[in-house]
Short mmCIF file of N, CA and C and ligand atoms in Angstrom, two decimals:
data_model
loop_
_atom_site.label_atom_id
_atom_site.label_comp_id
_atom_site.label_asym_id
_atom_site.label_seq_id
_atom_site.Cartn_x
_atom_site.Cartn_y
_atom_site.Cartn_z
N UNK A 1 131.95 102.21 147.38
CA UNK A 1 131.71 102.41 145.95
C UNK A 1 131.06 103.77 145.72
N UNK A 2 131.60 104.35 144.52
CA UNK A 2 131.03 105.75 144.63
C UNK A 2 129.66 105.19 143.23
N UNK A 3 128.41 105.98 143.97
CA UNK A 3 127.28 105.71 143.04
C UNK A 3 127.15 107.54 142.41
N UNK A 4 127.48 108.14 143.10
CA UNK A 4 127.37 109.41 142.44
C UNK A 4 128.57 109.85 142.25
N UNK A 5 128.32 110.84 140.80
CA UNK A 5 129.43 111.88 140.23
C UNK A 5 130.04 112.26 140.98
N UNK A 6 129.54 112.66 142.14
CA UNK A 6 130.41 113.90 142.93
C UNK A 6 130.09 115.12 141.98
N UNK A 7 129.41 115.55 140.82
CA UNK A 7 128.84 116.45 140.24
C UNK A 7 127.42 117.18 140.80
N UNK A 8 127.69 118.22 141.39
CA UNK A 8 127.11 118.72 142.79
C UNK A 8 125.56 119.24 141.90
N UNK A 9 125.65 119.47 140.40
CA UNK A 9 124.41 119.17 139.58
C UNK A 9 123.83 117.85 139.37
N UNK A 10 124.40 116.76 139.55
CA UNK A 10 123.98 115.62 139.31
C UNK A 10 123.21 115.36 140.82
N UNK A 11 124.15 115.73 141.47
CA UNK A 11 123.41 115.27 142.91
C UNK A 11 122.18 115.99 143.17
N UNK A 12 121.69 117.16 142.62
CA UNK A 12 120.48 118.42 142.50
C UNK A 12 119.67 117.14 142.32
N UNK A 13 120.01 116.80 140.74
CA UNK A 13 119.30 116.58 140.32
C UNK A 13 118.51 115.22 140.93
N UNK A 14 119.30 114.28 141.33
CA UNK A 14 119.20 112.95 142.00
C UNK A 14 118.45 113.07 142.96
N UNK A 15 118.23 114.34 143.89
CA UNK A 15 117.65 114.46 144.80
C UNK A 15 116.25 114.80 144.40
N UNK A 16 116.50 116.02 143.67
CA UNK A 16 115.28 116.39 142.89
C UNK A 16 114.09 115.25 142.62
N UNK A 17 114.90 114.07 141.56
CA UNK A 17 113.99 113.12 141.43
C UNK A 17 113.31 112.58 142.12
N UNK A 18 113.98 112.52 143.23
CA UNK A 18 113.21 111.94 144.58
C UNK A 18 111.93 112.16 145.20
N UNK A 19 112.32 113.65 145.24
CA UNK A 19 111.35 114.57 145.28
C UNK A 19 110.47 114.09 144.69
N UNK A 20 110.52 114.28 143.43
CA UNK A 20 109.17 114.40 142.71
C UNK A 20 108.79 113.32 142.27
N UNK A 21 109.35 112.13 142.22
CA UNK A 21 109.16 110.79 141.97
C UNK A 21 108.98 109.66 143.88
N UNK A 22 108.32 110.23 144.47
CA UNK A 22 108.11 109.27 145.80
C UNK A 22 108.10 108.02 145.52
N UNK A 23 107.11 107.26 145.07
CA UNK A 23 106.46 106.47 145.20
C UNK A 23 106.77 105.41 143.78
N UNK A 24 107.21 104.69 143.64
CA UNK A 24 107.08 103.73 142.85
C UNK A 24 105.76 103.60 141.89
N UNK A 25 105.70 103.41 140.77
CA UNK A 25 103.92 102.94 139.73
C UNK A 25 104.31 101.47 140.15
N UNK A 26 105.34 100.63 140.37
CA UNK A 26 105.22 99.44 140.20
C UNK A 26 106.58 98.87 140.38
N UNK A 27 106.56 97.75 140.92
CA UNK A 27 108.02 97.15 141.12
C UNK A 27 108.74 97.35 139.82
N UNK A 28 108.53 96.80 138.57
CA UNK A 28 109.34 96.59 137.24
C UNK A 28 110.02 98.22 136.86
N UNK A 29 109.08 99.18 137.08
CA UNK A 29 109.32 100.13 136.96
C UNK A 29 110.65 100.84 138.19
N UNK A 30 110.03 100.34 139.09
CA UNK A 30 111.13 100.65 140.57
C UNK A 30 112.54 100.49 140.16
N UNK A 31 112.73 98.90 140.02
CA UNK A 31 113.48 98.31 139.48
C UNK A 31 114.30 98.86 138.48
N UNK A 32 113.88 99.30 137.90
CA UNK A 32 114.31 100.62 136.12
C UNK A 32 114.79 101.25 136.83
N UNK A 33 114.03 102.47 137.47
CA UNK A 33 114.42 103.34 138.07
C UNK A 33 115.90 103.25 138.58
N UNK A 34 116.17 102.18 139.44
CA UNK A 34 117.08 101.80 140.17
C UNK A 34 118.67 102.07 139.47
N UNK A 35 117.96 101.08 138.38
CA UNK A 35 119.38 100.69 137.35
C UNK A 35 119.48 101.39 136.30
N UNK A 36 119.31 103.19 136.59
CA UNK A 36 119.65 103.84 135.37
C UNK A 36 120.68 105.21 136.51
N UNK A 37 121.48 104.58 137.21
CA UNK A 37 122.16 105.53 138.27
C UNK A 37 123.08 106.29 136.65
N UNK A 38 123.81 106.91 137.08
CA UNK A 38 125.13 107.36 136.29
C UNK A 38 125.85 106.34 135.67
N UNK A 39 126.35 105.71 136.63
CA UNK A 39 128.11 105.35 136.04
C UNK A 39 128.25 104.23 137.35
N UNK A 40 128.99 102.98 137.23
CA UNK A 40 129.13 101.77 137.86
C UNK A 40 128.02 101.57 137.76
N UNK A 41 126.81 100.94 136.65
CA UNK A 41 125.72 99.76 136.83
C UNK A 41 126.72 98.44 136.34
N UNK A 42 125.30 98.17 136.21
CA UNK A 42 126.21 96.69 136.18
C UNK A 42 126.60 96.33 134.76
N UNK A 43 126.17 96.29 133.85
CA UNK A 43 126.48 96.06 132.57
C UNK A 43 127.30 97.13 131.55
N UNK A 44 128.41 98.16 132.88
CA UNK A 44 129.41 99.00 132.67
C UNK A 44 130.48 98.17 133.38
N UNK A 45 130.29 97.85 134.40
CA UNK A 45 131.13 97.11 135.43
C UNK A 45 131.42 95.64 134.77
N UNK A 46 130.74 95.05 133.85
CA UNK A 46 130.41 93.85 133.73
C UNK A 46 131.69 94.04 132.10
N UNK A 47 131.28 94.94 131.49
CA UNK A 47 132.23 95.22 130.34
C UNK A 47 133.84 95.53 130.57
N UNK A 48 133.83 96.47 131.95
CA UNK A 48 135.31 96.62 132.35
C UNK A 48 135.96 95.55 132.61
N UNK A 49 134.96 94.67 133.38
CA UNK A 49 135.64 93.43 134.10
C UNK A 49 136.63 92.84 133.13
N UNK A 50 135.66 92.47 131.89
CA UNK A 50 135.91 91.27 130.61
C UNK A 50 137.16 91.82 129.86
N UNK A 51 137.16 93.33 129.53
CA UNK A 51 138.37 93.54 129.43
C UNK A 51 139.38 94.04 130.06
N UNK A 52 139.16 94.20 131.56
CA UNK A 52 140.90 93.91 131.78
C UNK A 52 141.20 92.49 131.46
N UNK A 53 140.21 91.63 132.02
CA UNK A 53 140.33 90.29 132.22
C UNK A 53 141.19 89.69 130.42
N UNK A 54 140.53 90.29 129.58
CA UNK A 54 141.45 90.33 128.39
C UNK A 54 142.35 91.16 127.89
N UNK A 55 143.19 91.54 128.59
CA UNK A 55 144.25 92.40 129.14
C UNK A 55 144.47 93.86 128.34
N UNK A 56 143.14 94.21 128.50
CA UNK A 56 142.68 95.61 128.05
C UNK A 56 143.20 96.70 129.29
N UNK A 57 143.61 97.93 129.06
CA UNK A 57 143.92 98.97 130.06
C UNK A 57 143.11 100.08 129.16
N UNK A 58 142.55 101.00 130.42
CA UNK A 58 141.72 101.82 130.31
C UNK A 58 141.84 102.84 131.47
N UNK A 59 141.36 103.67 131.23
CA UNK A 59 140.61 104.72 132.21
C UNK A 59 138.85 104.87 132.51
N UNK A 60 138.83 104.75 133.37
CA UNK A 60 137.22 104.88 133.67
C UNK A 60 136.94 106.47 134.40
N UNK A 61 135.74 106.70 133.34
CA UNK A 61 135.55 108.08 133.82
C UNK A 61 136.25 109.30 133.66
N UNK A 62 137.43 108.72 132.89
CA UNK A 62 138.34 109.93 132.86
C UNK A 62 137.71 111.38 131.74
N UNK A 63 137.53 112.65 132.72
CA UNK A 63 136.90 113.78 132.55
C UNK A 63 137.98 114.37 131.05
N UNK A 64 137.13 114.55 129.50
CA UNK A 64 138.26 114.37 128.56
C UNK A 64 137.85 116.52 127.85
N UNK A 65 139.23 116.93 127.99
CA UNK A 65 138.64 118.23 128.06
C UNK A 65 138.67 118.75 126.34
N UNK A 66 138.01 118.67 125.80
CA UNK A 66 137.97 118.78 124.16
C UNK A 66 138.09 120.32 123.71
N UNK A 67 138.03 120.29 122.40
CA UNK A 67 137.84 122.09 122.15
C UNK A 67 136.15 122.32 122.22
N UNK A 68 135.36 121.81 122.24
CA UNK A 68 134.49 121.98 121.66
C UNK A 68 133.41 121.73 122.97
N UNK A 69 133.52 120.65 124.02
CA UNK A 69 132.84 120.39 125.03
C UNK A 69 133.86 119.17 125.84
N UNK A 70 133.48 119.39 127.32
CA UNK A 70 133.96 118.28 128.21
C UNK A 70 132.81 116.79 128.11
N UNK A 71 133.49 115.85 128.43
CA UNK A 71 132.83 114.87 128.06
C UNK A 71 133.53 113.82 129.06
N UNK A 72 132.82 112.90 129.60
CA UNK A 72 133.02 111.73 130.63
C UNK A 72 133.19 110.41 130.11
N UNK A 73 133.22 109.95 129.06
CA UNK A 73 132.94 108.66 128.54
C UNK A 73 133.02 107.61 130.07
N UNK A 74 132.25 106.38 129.91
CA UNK A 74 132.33 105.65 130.91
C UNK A 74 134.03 104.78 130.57
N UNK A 75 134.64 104.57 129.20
CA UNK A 75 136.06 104.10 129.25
C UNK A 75 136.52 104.27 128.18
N UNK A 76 137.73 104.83 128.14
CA UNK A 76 138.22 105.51 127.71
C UNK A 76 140.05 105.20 127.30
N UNK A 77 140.05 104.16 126.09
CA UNK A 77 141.52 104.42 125.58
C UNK A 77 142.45 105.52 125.03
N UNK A 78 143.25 105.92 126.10
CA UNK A 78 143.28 107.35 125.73
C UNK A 78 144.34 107.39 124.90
N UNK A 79 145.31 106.06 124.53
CA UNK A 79 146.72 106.15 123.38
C UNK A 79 145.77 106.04 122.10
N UNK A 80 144.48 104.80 121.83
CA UNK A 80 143.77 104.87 120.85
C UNK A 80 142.79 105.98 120.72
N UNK A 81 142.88 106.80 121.38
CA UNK A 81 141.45 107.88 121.23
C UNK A 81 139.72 106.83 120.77
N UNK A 82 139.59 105.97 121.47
CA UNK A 82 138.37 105.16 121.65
C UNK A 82 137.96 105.91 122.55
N UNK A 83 136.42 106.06 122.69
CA UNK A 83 135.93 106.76 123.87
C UNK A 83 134.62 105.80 123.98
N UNK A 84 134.30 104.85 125.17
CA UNK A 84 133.53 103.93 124.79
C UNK A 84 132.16 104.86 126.30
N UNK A 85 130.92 104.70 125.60
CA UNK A 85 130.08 104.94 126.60
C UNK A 85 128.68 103.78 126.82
N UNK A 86 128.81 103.40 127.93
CA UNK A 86 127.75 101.75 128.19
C UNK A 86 125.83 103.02 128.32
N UNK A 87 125.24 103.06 127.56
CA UNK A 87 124.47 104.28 128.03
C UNK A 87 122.82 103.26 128.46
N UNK A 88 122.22 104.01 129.52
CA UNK A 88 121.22 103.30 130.04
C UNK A 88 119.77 103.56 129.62
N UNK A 89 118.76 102.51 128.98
CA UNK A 89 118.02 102.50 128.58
C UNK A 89 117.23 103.81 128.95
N UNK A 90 116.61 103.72 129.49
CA UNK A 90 116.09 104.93 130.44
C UNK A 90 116.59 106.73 129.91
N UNK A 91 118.04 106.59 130.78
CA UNK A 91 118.10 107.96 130.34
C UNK A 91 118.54 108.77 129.29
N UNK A 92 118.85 107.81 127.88
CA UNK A 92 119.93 108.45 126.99
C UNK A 92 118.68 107.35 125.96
N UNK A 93 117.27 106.72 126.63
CA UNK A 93 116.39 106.81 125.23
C UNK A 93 116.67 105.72 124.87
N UNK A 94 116.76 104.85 124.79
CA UNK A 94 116.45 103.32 123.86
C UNK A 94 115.88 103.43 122.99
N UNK A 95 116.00 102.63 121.56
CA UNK A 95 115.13 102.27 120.53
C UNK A 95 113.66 101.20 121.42
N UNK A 96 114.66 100.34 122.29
CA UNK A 96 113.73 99.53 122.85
C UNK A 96 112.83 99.55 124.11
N UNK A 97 113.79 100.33 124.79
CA UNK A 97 113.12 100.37 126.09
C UNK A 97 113.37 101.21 126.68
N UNK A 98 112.98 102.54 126.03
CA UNK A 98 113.50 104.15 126.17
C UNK A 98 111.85 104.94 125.89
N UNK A 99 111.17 103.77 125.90
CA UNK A 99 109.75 104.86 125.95
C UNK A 99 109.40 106.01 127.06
N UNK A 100 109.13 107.48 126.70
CA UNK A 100 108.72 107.71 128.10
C UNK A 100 108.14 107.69 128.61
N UNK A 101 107.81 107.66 129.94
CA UNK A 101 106.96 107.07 130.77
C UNK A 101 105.73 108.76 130.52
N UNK A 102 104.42 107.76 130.44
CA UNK A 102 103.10 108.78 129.93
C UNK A 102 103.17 109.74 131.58
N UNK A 103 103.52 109.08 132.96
CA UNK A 103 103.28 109.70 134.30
C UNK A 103 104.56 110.73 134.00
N UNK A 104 104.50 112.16 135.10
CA UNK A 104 105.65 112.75 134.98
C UNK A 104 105.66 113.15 133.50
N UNK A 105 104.78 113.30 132.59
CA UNK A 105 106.12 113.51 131.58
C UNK A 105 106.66 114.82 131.67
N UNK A 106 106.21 115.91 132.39
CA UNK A 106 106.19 117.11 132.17
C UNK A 106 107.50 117.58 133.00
N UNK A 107 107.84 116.11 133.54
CA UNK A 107 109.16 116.70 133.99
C UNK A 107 110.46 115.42 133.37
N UNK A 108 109.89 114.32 133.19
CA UNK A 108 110.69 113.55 132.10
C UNK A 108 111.01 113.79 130.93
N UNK A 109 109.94 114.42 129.87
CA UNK A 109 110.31 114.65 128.34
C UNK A 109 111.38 115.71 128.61
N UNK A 110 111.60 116.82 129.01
CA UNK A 110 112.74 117.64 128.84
C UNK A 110 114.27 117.20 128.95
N UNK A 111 114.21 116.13 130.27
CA UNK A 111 114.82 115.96 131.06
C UNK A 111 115.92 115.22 129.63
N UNK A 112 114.73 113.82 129.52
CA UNK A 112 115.43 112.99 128.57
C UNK A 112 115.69 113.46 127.16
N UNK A 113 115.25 114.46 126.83
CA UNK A 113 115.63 115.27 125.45
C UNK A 113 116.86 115.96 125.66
N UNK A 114 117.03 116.69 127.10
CA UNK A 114 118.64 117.32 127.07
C UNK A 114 119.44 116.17 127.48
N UNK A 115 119.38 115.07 128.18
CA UNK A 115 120.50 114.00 127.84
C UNK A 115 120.35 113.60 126.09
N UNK A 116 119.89 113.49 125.34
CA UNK A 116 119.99 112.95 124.11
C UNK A 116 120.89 113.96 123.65
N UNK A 117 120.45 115.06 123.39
CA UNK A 117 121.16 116.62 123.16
C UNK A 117 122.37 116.46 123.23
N UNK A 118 122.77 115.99 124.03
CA UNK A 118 123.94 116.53 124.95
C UNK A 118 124.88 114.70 124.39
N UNK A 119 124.07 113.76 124.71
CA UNK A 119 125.28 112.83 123.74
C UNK A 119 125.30 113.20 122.59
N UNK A 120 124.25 113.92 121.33
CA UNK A 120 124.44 113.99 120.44
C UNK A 120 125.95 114.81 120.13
N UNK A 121 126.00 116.07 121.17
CA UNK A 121 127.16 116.66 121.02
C UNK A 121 127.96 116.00 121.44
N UNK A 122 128.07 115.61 122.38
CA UNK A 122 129.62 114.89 122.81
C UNK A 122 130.08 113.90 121.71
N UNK A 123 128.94 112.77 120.94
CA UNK A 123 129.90 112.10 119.99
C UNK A 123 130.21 113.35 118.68
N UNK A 124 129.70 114.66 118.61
CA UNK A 124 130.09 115.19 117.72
C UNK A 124 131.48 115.92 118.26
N UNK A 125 131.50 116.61 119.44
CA UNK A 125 132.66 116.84 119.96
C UNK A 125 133.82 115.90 119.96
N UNK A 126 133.61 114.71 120.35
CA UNK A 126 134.57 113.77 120.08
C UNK A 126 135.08 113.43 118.77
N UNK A 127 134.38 113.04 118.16
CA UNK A 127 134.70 113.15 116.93
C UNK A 127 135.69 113.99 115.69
N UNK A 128 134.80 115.15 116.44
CA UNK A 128 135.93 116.20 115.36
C UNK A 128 137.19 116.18 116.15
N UNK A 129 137.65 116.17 117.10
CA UNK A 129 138.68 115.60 117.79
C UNK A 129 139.68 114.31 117.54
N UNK A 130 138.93 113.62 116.92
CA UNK A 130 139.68 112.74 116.23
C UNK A 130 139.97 111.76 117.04
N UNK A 131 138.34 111.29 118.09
CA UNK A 131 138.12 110.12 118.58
C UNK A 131 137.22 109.36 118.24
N UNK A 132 137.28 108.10 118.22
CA UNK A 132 136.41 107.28 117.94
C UNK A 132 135.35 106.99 119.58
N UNK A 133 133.99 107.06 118.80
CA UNK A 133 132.90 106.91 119.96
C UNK A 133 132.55 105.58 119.45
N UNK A 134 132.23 104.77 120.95
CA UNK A 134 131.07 103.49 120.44
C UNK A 134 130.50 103.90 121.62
N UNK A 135 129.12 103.41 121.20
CA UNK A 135 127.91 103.33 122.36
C UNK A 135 126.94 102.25 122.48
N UNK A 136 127.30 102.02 123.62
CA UNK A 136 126.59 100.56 123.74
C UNK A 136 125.53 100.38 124.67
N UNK A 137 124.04 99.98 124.25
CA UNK A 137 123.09 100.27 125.51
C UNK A 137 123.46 99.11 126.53
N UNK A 138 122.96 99.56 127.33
CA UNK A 138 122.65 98.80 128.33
C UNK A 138 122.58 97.24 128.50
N UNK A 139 120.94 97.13 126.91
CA UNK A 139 120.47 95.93 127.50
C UNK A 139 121.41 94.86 126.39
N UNK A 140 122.78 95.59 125.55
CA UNK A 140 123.25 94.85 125.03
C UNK A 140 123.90 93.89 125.46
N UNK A 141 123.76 91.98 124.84
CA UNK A 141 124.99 91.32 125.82
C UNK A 141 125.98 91.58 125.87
N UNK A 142 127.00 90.76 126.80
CA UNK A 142 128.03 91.15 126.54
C UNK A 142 129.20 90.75 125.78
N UNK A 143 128.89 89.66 125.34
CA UNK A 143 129.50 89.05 124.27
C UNK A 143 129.60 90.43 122.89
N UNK A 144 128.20 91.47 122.53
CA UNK A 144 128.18 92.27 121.21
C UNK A 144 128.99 93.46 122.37
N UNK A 145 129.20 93.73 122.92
CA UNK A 145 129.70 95.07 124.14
C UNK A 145 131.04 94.48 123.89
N UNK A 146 131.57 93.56 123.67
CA UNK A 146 133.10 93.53 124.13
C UNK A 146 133.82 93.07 122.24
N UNK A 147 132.81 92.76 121.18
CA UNK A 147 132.87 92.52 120.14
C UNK A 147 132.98 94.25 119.77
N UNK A 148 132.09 95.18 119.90
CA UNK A 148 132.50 96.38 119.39
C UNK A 148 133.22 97.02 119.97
N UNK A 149 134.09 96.96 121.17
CA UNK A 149 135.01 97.60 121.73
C UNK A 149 136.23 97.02 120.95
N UNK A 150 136.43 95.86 120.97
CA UNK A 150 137.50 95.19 120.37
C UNK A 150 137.33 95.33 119.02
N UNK A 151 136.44 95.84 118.23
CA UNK A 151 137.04 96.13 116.51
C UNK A 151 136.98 97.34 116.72
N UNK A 152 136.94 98.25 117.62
CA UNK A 152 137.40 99.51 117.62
C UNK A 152 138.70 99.89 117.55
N UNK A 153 139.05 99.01 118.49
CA UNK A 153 140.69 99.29 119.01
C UNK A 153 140.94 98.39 118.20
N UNK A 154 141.27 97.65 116.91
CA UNK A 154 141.86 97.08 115.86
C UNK A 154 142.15 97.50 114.84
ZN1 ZN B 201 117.40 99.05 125.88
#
């Protein structure tokens, strides 16, 4: 299973964290940590499943080259121009559980402000493109994850 991009900046960065993040504050936190990789967690994997299983076809990951910026969506109907992204509490900011952490911040607040940045453009890039974005966190079930994919594509 591939857990990394293969994005030889992503991997900097992955390492980087390491670096500077040793030590765990606490299991719950560990745990977080864990489950905010890129791309294949589980409640991305858990959404693909349900729709092939409801005989949805997709692309995962497919790299979408726009006028305006490149963009990865985690799936991607590419006859409907849907561009669906599962995004993880943690790094793309939750209403709920996107606080940042008070330790580190001096290397977290930037970090998590240029991922926000940077989806903000991509659903604007997409968009003027004349795709439809949904974004679905993480800690959504999956019953509302497969309800807004499916009135997308309707
Ligand atoms: Zn959340």
């Amino acid at each position: 299973m591939v857990v990394s991009s293969g994005d030889p900046e992503e991997r900097r960065r992955q390492a980087h964290t390491k670096a500077l993040y040793p030590a765990p504050l606490n299991p719950g936190r560990s745990r977080n940590m864990q489950a905010n990789r890129r791309s294949n967690t589980k409640p991305e994997l858990a959404l693909r499943t349900a729709l092939h299983r409801l005989g949805y076809r997709y692309r995962k990951d497919l790299l979408l080259k726009l006028p305006d910026a490149r963009v990865r969506p985690d799936i991607v109907f590419t006859r409907r121009k849907v561009a669906v992204f599962v995004d993880g509490c943690f790094w793309h900011v939750c209403p709920e559980h996107g606080r940042q952490p008070t330790t580190n911040e001096w290397y977290w607040a930037p970090k998590l402000r240029r991922n926000m940045e940077r989806d903000g453009l991509a659903n604007k890039a997409l968009g003027e493109a004349g795709w439809k974005v949904i974004r679905i966190w993480e800690h959504e079930p999956l019953d509302g994850a497969l309800a807004a994919v499916r009135s997308a594509l309707d």
